[in-house]
Coordinates of C-alpha atoms in Angstrom, one line a residue:
M1 CA 126.8 108.5 78.6
I2 CA 128.3 106.7 81.6
D3 CA 128.8 109.2 84.4
T4 CA 131.8 108.1 86.4
Q5 CA 131.6 111.0 88.9
E6 CA 130.5 110.3 92.4
T7 CA 126.8 111.3 92.9
K8 CA 124.9 112.7 95.9
V9 CA 124.8 110.3 98.8
L10 CA 121.3 109.5 100.1
P11 CA 120.3 110.4 103.6
A12 CA 119.7 107.1 105.4
R13 CA 119.8 105.1 108.5
S14 CA 123.5 104.3 109.3
A15 CA 124.7 101.7 106.9
A16 CA 127.0 100.2 109.5
I17 CA 124.1 99.7 111.9
A18 CA 121.9 98.3 109.1
W19 CA 124.4 95.7 108.1
S20 CA 125.2 94.8 111.7
D21 CA 121.5 94.3 112.5
A22 CA 121.1 92.1 109.4
L23 CA 124.0 89.9 110.4
A24 CA 122.8 89.6 114.0
A25 CA 119.3 88.7 112.8
T26 CA 120.5 85.8 110.6
A27 CA 123.4 84.6 112.8
L28 CA 121.2 82.1 114.8
I29 CA 119.6 80.4 111.8
E30 CA 122.2 77.6 111.7
Q31 CA 122.1 77.1 115.4
S32 CA 118.4 76.1 115.4
P33 CA 118.1 73.9 112.3
H34 CA 114.5 72.9 113.0
R35 CA 113.2 76.4 113.7
L36 CA 111.2 77.5 110.6
L37 CA 109.6 80.8 109.8
S38 CA 106.3 79.4 110.8
D39 CA 107.8 78.7 114.3
I40 CA 108.8 82.3 114.6
I41 CA 105.3 83.5 113.7
I42 CA 103.8 81.0 116.2
E43 CA 106.2 82.4 118.9
R44 CA 105.0 85.9 118.0
A45 CA 101.4 84.8 118.5
Q46 CA 102.3 84.1 122.2
T47 CA 103.6 87.6 122.7
H48 CA 101.6 89.6 120.1
G49 CA 98.4 87.5 120.0
E50 CA 95.8 90.1 119.0
A51 CA 98.1 92.4 117.2
P52 CA 97.5 92.6 113.4
A53 CA 99.7 90.3 111.3
L54 CA 98.2 90.3 107.8
L55 CA 95.6 92.9 106.7
S56 CA 93.5 93.3 103.6
D57 CA 90.0 94.5 102.5
L58 CA 89.1 90.9 102.0
E59 CA 90.2 89.4 105.3
S60 CA 92.6 90.1 108.1
F61 CA 94.5 87.9 110.6
S62 CA 95.9 88.7 114.0
F63 CA 99.0 86.8 115.0
S64 CA 96.9 84.3 116.9
E65 CA 94.6 83.8 113.9
L66 CA 97.5 83.5 111.5
A67 CA 99.1 80.9 113.7
A68 CA 95.9 78.9 113.8
R69 CA 95.4 79.2 110.1
I70 CA 99.0 77.9 109.5
G71 CA 98.1 74.9 111.7
T72 CA 94.9 74.4 109.6
Y73 CA 96.8 74.0 106.4
Q74 CA 99.5 71.8 108.1
A75 CA 96.8 69.5 109.5
W76 CA 95.0 69.3 106.1
A77 CA 98.3 68.1 104.5
M78 CA 99.1 65.6 107.3
D79 CA 95.6 64.2 107.3
R80 CA 96.2 63.3 103.6
N81 CA 99.6 61.8 104.3
L82 CA 101.3 64.7 102.4
G83 CA 104.8 65.4 103.5
K84 CA 108.4 65.3 102.4
G85 CA 108.6 64.4 98.7
D86 CA 105.2 65.8 97.9
T87 CA 104.3 69.0 96.1
V88 CA 101.2 71.1 96.3
A89 CA 100.6 73.8 93.7
L90 CA 99.0 77.0 95.0
L91 CA 96.8 79.1 92.7
M92 CA 95.2 81.8 94.8
A93 CA 94.6 85.5 94.6
N94 CA 96.5 88.0 96.7
R95 CA 95.1 87.7 100.2
P96 CA 96.3 86.9 103.7
D97 CA 95.2 83.2 103.5
Y98 CA 97.7 82.8 100.7
V99 CA 100.6 83.4 103.1
A100 CA 99.0 81.1 105.7
A101 CA 98.7 78.4 103.1
W102 CA 102.3 78.1 102.0
L103 CA 103.5 78.5 105.6
G104 CA 101.3 75.7 106.8
L105 CA 101.8 73.3 103.9
S106 CA 105.6 73.7 104.1
R107 CA 105.5 73.2 107.8
A108 CA 104.1 69.8 107.0
G109 CA 107.1 69.1 104.8
V110 CA 105.2 69.7 101.6
V111 CA 107.0 71.7 98.8
V112 CA 104.6 74.5 97.7
A113 CA 104.8 75.6 94.1
L114 CA 103.7 79.3 93.8
I115 CA 101.8 79.5 90.6
N116 CA 101.4 82.7 88.5
T117 CA 97.7 83.5 88.5
T118 CA 97.8 84.8 84.9
L119 CA 98.8 81.4 83.6
R120 CA 96.3 79.1 81.8
G121 CA 96.4 76.5 79.0
D122 CA 99.9 75.2 78.1
G123 CA 101.7 77.7 80.3
L124 CA 99.9 76.5 83.4
A125 CA 100.3 72.9 82.3
H126 CA 104.1 73.5 82.0
A127 CA 104.3 75.1 85.5
L128 CA 102.5 72.1 87.1
R129 CA 104.5 69.6 85.2
V130 CA 107.9 70.9 86.2
A131 CA 106.7 71.1 89.8
A132 CA 105.4 67.5 89.7
A133 CA 102.5 68.6 91.8
Q134 CA 100.2 65.9 93.3
H135 CA 97.6 68.4 94.5
I136 CA 96.6 72.0 93.6
M137 CA 94.9 74.5 95.9
V138 CA 92.9 76.9 93.7
D139 CA 90.5 79.8 94.3
S140 CA 87.2 79.3 92.6
E141 CA 87.9 82.2 90.3
F142 CA 90.8 80.2 88.8
H143 CA 89.0 76.9 88.2
D144 CA 88.7 77.6 84.5
H145 CA 92.4 78.2 84.4
V146 CA 93.0 74.7 85.6
A147 CA 90.5 73.3 83.2
S148 CA 92.2 75.0 80.3
S149 CA 95.5 73.4 81.2
G150 CA 94.1 69.9 80.7
T151 CA 95.7 68.9 84.0
A152 CA 94.1 66.1 86.0
I153 CA 95.4 66.4 89.6
A154 CA 93.6 66.5 92.9
I155 CA 92.0 69.9 93.9
G156 CA 91.5 70.6 97.6
A157 CA 91.7 73.1 100.4
P158 CA 90.8 73.0 104.1
K159 CA 87.3 74.2 105.0
E160 CA 87.5 74.1 108.8
W161 CA 90.0 75.8 111.1
A162 CA 92.2 73.5 113.1
N163 CA 91.9 73.6 116.9
E164 CA 95.6 73.2 117.5
I165 CA 98.9 73.6 115.7
P166 CA 100.8 70.4 115.1
P167 CA 104.6 70.3 115.6
S168 CA 106.6 70.8 112.5
A169 CA 107.3 67.0 112.1
G170 CA 111.1 67.3 112.1
I171 CA 111.3 69.5 109.0
S172 CA 114.7 71.2 108.9
I173 CA 115.9 74.4 107.3
S174 CA 117.7 72.3 104.7
D175 CA 114.4 70.9 103.4
R176 CA 112.6 72.4 100.4
A177 CA 109.9 74.9 101.2
L178 CA 108.9 76.5 97.9
L179 CA 109.1 76.5 94.2
I180 CA 109.2 80.0 92.7
Y181 CA 109.3 80.5 89.0
T182 CA 111.6 82.6 86.9
S183 CA 110.1 85.2 84.6
G184 CA 110.8 83.0 81.5
T185 CA 112.3 85.9 79.5
T186 CA 114.4 83.3 77.7
G187 CA 112.2 80.3 77.1
L188 CA 109.7 78.7 79.5
P189 CA 109.8 79.6 83.2
K190 CA 112.0 77.5 85.4
A191 CA 111.0 76.4 88.9
S192 CA 113.6 77.7 91.4
V193 CA 114.1 75.6 94.5
V194 CA 113.8 77.6 97.8
S195 CA 114.7 75.9 101.1
H196 CA 113.4 76.9 104.5
R197 CA 117.0 78.2 105.2
R198 CA 116.6 80.6 102.2
V199 CA 113.2 81.8 103.4
L200 CA 114.6 82.5 106.8
N201 CA 117.6 84.3 105.4
W202 CA 115.3 86.6 103.3
A203 CA 113.0 87.3 106.2
L204 CA 115.6 88.0 108.9
W205 CA 118.1 89.7 106.7
F206 CA 115.5 92.3 105.5
K207 CA 114.1 92.6 109.1
G208 CA 117.6 93.6 110.3
L209 CA 118.6 95.7 107.3
L210 CA 115.4 97.8 107.4
G211 CA 115.4 98.1 111.1
N212 CA 111.9 96.7 111.4
T213 CA 110.0 96.9 114.7
P214 CA 106.6 95.7 115.9
T215 CA 105.2 99.2 115.0
D216 CA 106.1 98.8 111.3
R217 CA 103.5 98.1 108.7
M218 CA 104.4 97.1 105.1
Y219 CA 102.2 97.9 102.1
N220 CA 102.5 95.1 99.6
C221 CA 100.7 95.3 96.2
L222 CA 103.0 92.8 94.5
P223 CA 102.0 89.3 93.4
L224 CA 102.3 86.8 96.2
Y225 CA 103.6 84.1 93.8
H226 CA 107.0 85.9 93.5
S227 CA 109.8 85.9 96.0
V228 CA 109.6 89.7 96.8
G229 CA 105.9 90.0 97.2
G230 CA 105.2 86.5 98.6
V231 CA 108.1 86.1 101.0
V232 CA 110.2 89.2 101.6
A233 CA 107.4 91.8 101.9
V234 CA 105.4 89.8 104.4
A235 CA 108.1 87.8 106.3
A236 CA 110.4 90.8 107.1
T237 CA 107.6 92.4 109.2
L238 CA 106.0 89.2 110.6
A239 CA 109.3 88.0 111.9
V240 CA 109.5 91.0 114.3
G241 CA 105.8 91.3 115.2
G242 CA 104.9 93.9 112.6
S243 CA 102.2 93.7 110.0
T244 CA 101.8 93.6 106.2
V245 CA 98.9 95.0 104.2
I246 CA 98.2 92.9 101.2
A247 CA 96.5 94.6 98.3
G248 CA 94.6 92.6 95.7
K249 CA 96.7 94.3 93.0
F250 CA 98.6 97.5 92.3
S251 CA 96.5 100.5 91.5
A252 CA 98.3 103.8 90.8
S253 CA 95.2 105.9 91.5
N254 CA 94.5 104.2 94.9
F255 CA 98.1 103.6 96.0
W256 CA 98.6 106.7 98.2
T257 CA 95.0 106.5 99.6
D258 CA 95.8 103.0 100.7
I259 CA 99.1 104.0 102.3
R260 CA 97.3 106.7 104.3
R261 CA 94.3 104.6 105.1
W262 CA 96.3 101.7 106.5
Q263 CA 98.9 104.0 108.1
C264 CA 101.8 102.1 106.5
T265 CA 105.4 102.9 107.4
Q266 CA 107.0 101.3 104.4
F267 CA 106.1 99.8 101.0
Q268 CA 107.7 97.4 98.6
Y269 CA 108.2 98.3 94.9
I270 CA 109.5 96.6 91.8
G271 CA 110.0 97.4 88.2
E272 CA 108.1 100.4 86.8
L273 CA 105.7 100.8 89.8
C274 CA 107.3 104.1 90.8
R275 CA 107.1 105.5 87.3
Y276 CA 103.4 104.8 87.2
L277 CA 102.9 106.7 90.5
L278 CA 104.8 109.7 89.1
A279 CA 102.6 109.7 86.1
Q280 CA 99.5 110.4 88.3
P281 CA 98.2 114.0 88.5
L282 CA 99.8 116.2 91.1
S283 CA 97.9 116.3 94.4
D284 CA 98.0 118.4 97.5
L285 CA 98.2 115.1 99.3
D286 CA 101.4 114.0 97.6
G287 CA 103.9 113.4 100.5
V288 CA 101.2 113.2 103.1
H289 CA 101.8 109.8 104.8
S290 CA 103.5 108.0 107.7
L291 CA 106.1 106.2 105.6
R292 CA 109.7 106.0 106.8
L293 CA 111.1 104.1 103.7
A294 CA 110.4 102.4 100.4
V295 CA 112.3 99.2 99.6
G296 CA 112.6 97.4 96.3
N297 CA 114.4 96.9 93.1
G298 CA 114.2 98.4 89.6
L299 CA 113.8 102.1 90.4
R300 CA 115.3 103.7 87.4
P301 CA 118.0 106.4 88.0
D302 CA 116.2 108.9 85.7
I303 CA 113.2 109.2 88.1
W304 CA 114.8 108.3 91.5
S305 CA 115.3 111.9 92.8
E306 CA 112.0 113.1 91.4
F307 CA 110.1 110.3 93.0
A308 CA 111.7 110.7 96.4
T309 CA 111.2 114.5 96.3
R310 CA 107.6 114.6 95.1
F311 CA 106.3 112.0 97.5
K312 CA 108.7 112.9 100.4
I313 CA 110.1 109.5 100.9
P314 CA 112.6 109.7 103.8
Q315 CA 114.7 106.7 102.6
I316 CA 114.8 104.5 99.5
V317 CA 116.5 101.2 99.9
E318 CA 117.2 99.8 96.5
F319 CA 118.5 96.2 96.3
Y320 CA 119.5 93.6 93.8
A321 CA 118.8 89.9 94.2
A322 CA 117.6 86.8 92.4
T323 CA 115.4 84.1 93.8
E324 CA 118.0 81.5 93.0
G325 CA 121.0 83.8 93.3
T326 CA 124.1 83.4 95.6
F327 CA 124.5 87.0 96.6
S328 CA 122.5 90.2 97.0
L329 CA 123.3 93.9 97.0
Y330 CA 121.7 96.7 99.1
N331 CA 121.9 100.5 98.7
V332 CA 121.4 101.5 102.3
Q333 CA 123.5 104.7 102.2
G334 CA 125.0 105.1 98.8
P335 CA 124.8 107.0 95.5
I336 CA 121.4 107.6 93.9
G337 CA 120.9 105.0 91.1
S338 CA 123.2 102.4 92.7
I339 CA 121.7 98.9 93.2
G340 CA 123.9 98.5 96.3
K341 CA 127.3 97.3 97.5
I342 CA 128.8 94.6 99.7
P343 CA 130.7 96.2 102.6
P344 CA 134.4 95.2 102.9
F345 CA 133.8 93.1 106.0
L346 CA 131.3 90.9 104.1
R347 CA 133.2 90.4 100.8
H348 CA 134.7 87.2 101.9
R349 CA 131.2 85.8 102.5
F350 CA 129.4 87.2 99.4
K351 CA 132.0 87.1 96.6
V352 CA 131.0 88.9 93.4
A353 CA 133.0 89.1 90.2
L354 CA 132.3 91.3 87.1
I355 CA 133.8 89.6 84.0
K356 CA 134.1 90.7 80.4
H357 CA 131.3 89.5 78.2
D358 CA 131.5 88.7 74.5
E359 CA 128.3 90.1 72.8
N360 CA 128.9 88.0 69.7
T361 CA 129.0 84.6 71.5
G362 CA 127.0 85.4 74.6
L363 CA 129.8 83.9 76.6
P364 CA 132.4 85.3 79.0
L365 CA 135.7 86.3 77.5
R366 CA 138.7 84.1 78.5
G367 CA 142.3 85.0 78.6
A368 CA 145.3 82.9 77.4
D369 CA 145.3 81.0 80.7
G370 CA 141.7 79.9 80.1
L371 CA 140.3 81.9 82.9
C372 CA 137.8 84.7 82.7
V373 CA 138.9 88.3 82.4
A374 CA 137.8 90.8 85.1
V375 CA 136.6 94.3 84.2
G376 CA 138.0 97.5 85.6
P377 CA 136.2 100.3 87.5
Y378 CA 133.2 101.7 85.6
E379 CA 133.5 99.0 83.0
A380 CA 130.5 96.8 82.3
G381 CA 130.7 93.1 82.8
E382 CA 128.5 90.1 83.7
A383 CA 127.9 89.7 87.4
L384 CA 128.8 86.3 88.9
G385 CA 128.2 85.1 92.4
F386 CA 130.7 82.6 94.0
I387 CA 129.3 79.2 94.9
S388 CA 131.2 78.2 98.0
N389 CA 129.0 75.1 98.8
P390 CA 126.1 73.3 97.2
A391 CA 123.6 74.8 99.7
Q392 CA 124.4 78.3 98.4
F393 CA 123.0 77.6 95.0
E394 CA 119.8 75.5 95.3
G395 CA 119.1 75.6 91.5
Y396 CA 116.0 74.4 89.8
T397 CA 113.8 71.3 89.6
N398 CA 115.5 70.5 86.2
P399 CA 119.1 69.5 86.8
D400 CA 120.1 70.6 83.3
D401 CA 118.8 74.1 84.0
T402 CA 120.9 74.1 87.2
R403 CA 124.1 73.0 85.4
A404 CA 123.6 75.7 82.7
K405 CA 123.6 78.5 85.4
V406 CA 127.0 77.4 86.8
L407 CA 130.2 78.8 85.2
R408 CA 133.5 77.1 86.1
D409 CA 137.2 78.0 85.9
V410 CA 136.4 81.7 86.4
L411 CA 139.2 83.2 88.5
E412 CA 141.0 80.0 89.3
A413 CA 140.9 76.4 88.0
G414 CA 138.0 74.4 89.4
D415 CA 136.0 77.3 91.0
A416 CA 132.2 77.6 90.4
W417 CA 130.1 80.7 90.0
F418 CA 126.4 81.5 89.5
R419 CA 125.7 83.4 86.2
T420 CA 123.2 86.2 86.8
G421 CA 122.8 87.1 83.2
D422 CA 123.0 90.7 84.2
L423 CA 125.6 93.3 83.1
M424 CA 126.8 95.7 85.9
R425 CA 129.5 98.2 86.5
A426 CA 131.1 99.2 89.8
D427 CA 132.7 102.4 90.9
K428 CA 136.0 102.6 92.9
A429 CA 134.0 102.6 96.2
G430 CA 132.4 99.3 95.4
N431 CA 128.9 100.7 94.5
F432 CA 127.3 98.6 91.8
F433 CA 125.1 100.0 89.0
F434 CA 122.8 97.9 86.8
V435 CA 123.6 98.2 83.1
D436 CA 121.4 95.7 81.2
R437 CA 120.3 92.1 80.8
I438 CA 122.6 90.1 78.6
G439 CA 120.6 89.9 75.4
D440 CA 119.2 93.4 75.8
T441 CA 122.5 95.0 74.9
F442 CA 123.3 95.0 71.2
R443 CA 126.3 95.9 69.0
W444 CA 126.2 98.6 66.3
K445 CA 129.1 100.2 64.4
G446 CA 131.5 98.1 66.4
E447 CA 130.2 99.5 69.7
N448 CA 128.2 97.8 72.5
V449 CA 125.0 99.7 73.2
S450 CA 123.2 99.5 76.6
T451 CA 119.5 99.7 76.1
L452 CA 118.9 100.8 79.7
D453 CA 121.5 103.6 79.4
V454 CA 120.0 104.9 76.2
A455 CA 116.4 104.7 77.6
N456 CA 117.4 106.6 80.7
A457 CA 118.9 109.3 78.6
L458 CA 116.0 109.6 76.3
S459 CA 113.5 109.7 79.2
R460 CA 115.1 113.0 80.3
I461 CA 114.3 114.7 76.9
S462 CA 111.3 117.1 77.0
G463 CA 108.1 115.5 75.7
V464 CA 109.2 111.9 76.5
K465 CA 107.2 110.3 79.3
D466 CA 108.8 106.9 78.9
A467 CA 111.2 105.1 76.6
V468 CA 112.0 101.5 75.8
V469 CA 115.1 100.8 73.7
Y470 CA 116.0 97.6 71.9
G471 CA 118.0 96.4 68.9
V472 CA 116.4 95.3 65.6
S473 CA 117.9 93.4 62.7
V474 CA 118.1 95.3 59.3
P475 CA 118.8 93.3 56.1
K476 CA 122.3 93.8 54.6
T477 CA 123.7 95.4 57.8
D478 CA 125.9 94.1 60.5
G479 CA 124.9 94.0 64.2
K480 CA 121.5 95.5 65.3
A481 CA 120.2 99.0 64.9
G482 CA 118.8 100.9 67.9
M483 CA 115.0 101.4 68.1
A484 CA 113.1 103.4 70.7
Y485 CA 109.5 103.0 71.6
L486 CA 108.5 106.4 73.1
E487 CA 105.4 107.3 75.1
T488 CA 105.1 111.1 74.6
S489 CA 103.3 114.1 75.8
E490 CA 101.6 116.9 73.8
D491 CA 104.8 119.0 73.7
F492 CA 106.8 116.3 72.0
S493 CA 108.7 117.3 68.8
V494 CA 110.5 114.8 66.6
E495 CA 113.0 117.5 65.4
Q496 CA 113.8 118.7 69.0
F497 CA 114.0 115.1 70.1
A498 CA 116.6 114.3 67.4
A499 CA 118.8 117.3 68.4
K500 CA 118.6 116.5 72.1
A501 CA 119.3 112.8 71.6
K502 CA 122.5 113.6 69.6
E503 CA 123.6 115.9 72.5
A504 CA 122.9 113.2 75.2
M505 CA 124.8 110.3 73.8
P506 CA 127.4 109.1 71.2
G507 CA 126.3 108.9 67.6
Y508 CA 126.3 105.1 67.6
A509 CA 123.9 105.0 70.5
V510 CA 121.2 107.4 69.0
P511 CA 118.2 105.2 68.0
L512 CA 117.9 104.9 64.2
F513 CA 114.2 104.0 64.5
L514 CA 111.4 105.5 66.5
R515 CA 108.0 104.2 67.4
L516 CA 105.5 106.5 69.1
G517 CA 102.9 104.8 71.2
Q518 CA 100.7 105.1 74.3
G519 CA 102.5 102.9 76.8
V520 CA 104.3 99.6 76.5
A521 CA 102.8 96.4 77.9
V522 CA 104.4 95.2 81.2
T523 CA 104.6 91.9 83.1
E524 CA 102.7 91.4 86.4
T525 CA 105.9 92.6 88.2
F526 CA 106.0 95.8 86.1
K527 CA 108.8 94.8 83.8
Q528 CA 108.6 96.1 80.3
K529 CA 107.7 93.5 77.6
K530 CA 110.4 94.1 75.0
N531 CA 110.0 90.8 73.2
D532 CA 106.8 91.8 71.4
L533 CA 108.3 95.2 70.4
M534 CA 111.5 93.4 69.1
N535 CA 109.4 90.9 67.1
E536 CA 107.3 93.7 65.5
G537 CA 110.4 95.7 64.7
F538 CA 110.0 98.6 62.3
D539 CA 107.4 97.0 60.0
P540 CA 104.5 99.4 59.5
A541 CA 102.2 96.5 58.9
A542 CA 102.9 95.2 62.5
S543 CA 101.5 98.2 64.2
A544 CA 99.4 101.3 63.7
D545 CA 101.9 103.4 65.8
P546 CA 103.7 106.2 63.9
L547 CA 107.2 105.1 62.9
Y548 CA 110.3 107.1 62.0
V549 CA 113.8 106.3 60.6
M550 CA 116.9 108.4 60.8
Q551 CA 118.0 109.7 57.4
G552 CA 120.4 112.5 56.7
G553 CA 120.6 113.4 60.4
A554 CA 116.8 113.7 60.8
Y555 CA 113.9 111.4 61.5
V556 CA 111.6 110.9 58.6
P557 CA 108.3 109.0 58.5
L558 CA 108.7 105.3 57.8
D559 CA 105.9 104.0 55.6
D560 CA 105.5 100.8 53.5
E561 CA 107.6 102.2 50.6
V562 CA 110.5 103.2 52.9
F563 CA 110.2 99.8 54.7
Q564 CA 110.6 97.9 51.4
K565 CA 113.6 100.0 50.5
L566 CA 115.2 99.2 53.8
Q567 CA 114.5 95.5 53.3
S568 CA 116.1 95.5 49.8
G569 CA 119.1 97.6 50.9
Q570 CA 118.2 100.6 48.7
I571 CA 118.3 102.7 51.9
R572 CA 121.4 102.3 53.9
L573 CA 121.7 103.2 57.6

């Protein structure tokens, strides 16, 4: 199932030039320790005053207006004696003023907690509690969310525009700027600490890597409370005098109309966004746009080429990064499906290790010397990022969460590495490929099964529109059995599917259970929600979807009677 052959190389801007530009863009950060991203934008206002900075159907700001609005939020905080050591939570819809708010508040020294707008009740109370917020800025449409959380903290926002922009009050790049929350796939979300230094590195690195110019316009339909949508997608263009279009939310039916209407040159994607666009009806306008690239993470290899071809995307820049991570990978000019590489001249700066992982314990395997065991080419292992100094891993608001992410004595005694929780493999040229999240892989018949590998293979079978694969526990059996949730078209055949699945993968990887549905639920960043599917398992009482189980080499309907026999062990897998 793992293709170890070299694949077609993407046409792209020269990788050497892209990396060189990224390095040059970030090289001056440490030389100006009090120059924040807001300072760069204010400088751009002097040279690009009336040029568009942030655009939307709700409101738009030129660079001069954005600078003034940043000053408004900064003055609001300073008038209330809010500064270093204080936290303000931000609960606002996607709009240009959101960006002005966190830029202005953080310029005053305030740490801004970017709150997920879907949270309410206990979930919102938890987010506010771990942030230790003294104030919350909230749009009127979310007032009931705050009320449902039972939280009693001050609510406020500036009503008047400031006449001038105050200086940044000695805030340095080492100071905290933001709190951005993890997805919470394993327990409650954690608040990741993001310094001004990290914000600048994201902004300037992407500016250089993408070759942004003042004529570029980014389309951003991602939530602004996440690092990609709220920082990267806006800052990488603002930093160079370009502009970003902020959509209220993603709409597959309106996406290309928006791209053409706003004359965008690039867009940011994440998760399954590209799959939703492919699922739209064919149009004579497919590929009619002014885009020069798409950038993001999570574009699945099974649709990569189809997406690029149908919509005539000149360049796709896939990357891998984590809000709190110590390294990132970029596929500027590499194999289709790769999440990127680190060029040889930067490997001393961004050290990555792939180490063998024990599925039974969830921990890295260690050799007789007590150190971790590195994997070979094309072999899957957990990706670790070297922590060379404390500033490289800024951690979370909870020190226990921070300590839990650090693995020591990896390649030599006393070293420290950031655990990504992601399984990857790399080819001999240093291109990395995402395999799965730890916890998503499962063990069956003594073999490790990658849910993502199986899902990609199943998605290529005729009649399958999308596939989600996960492991389920079966009484009186060892390990977990594979189950696939399939979204199918009218030409789907269970019999033909079984035959094709057996051709596409080893027998141990063929799903033993099928569930046929109409589309799996996703998170606000278009990541499939597997947990609900795993909890419901293959119990017919948990869902009205048709269920099947593999018996005698064929899939047969799974009803209550069959389910009870599986539970009692009368039917063996």
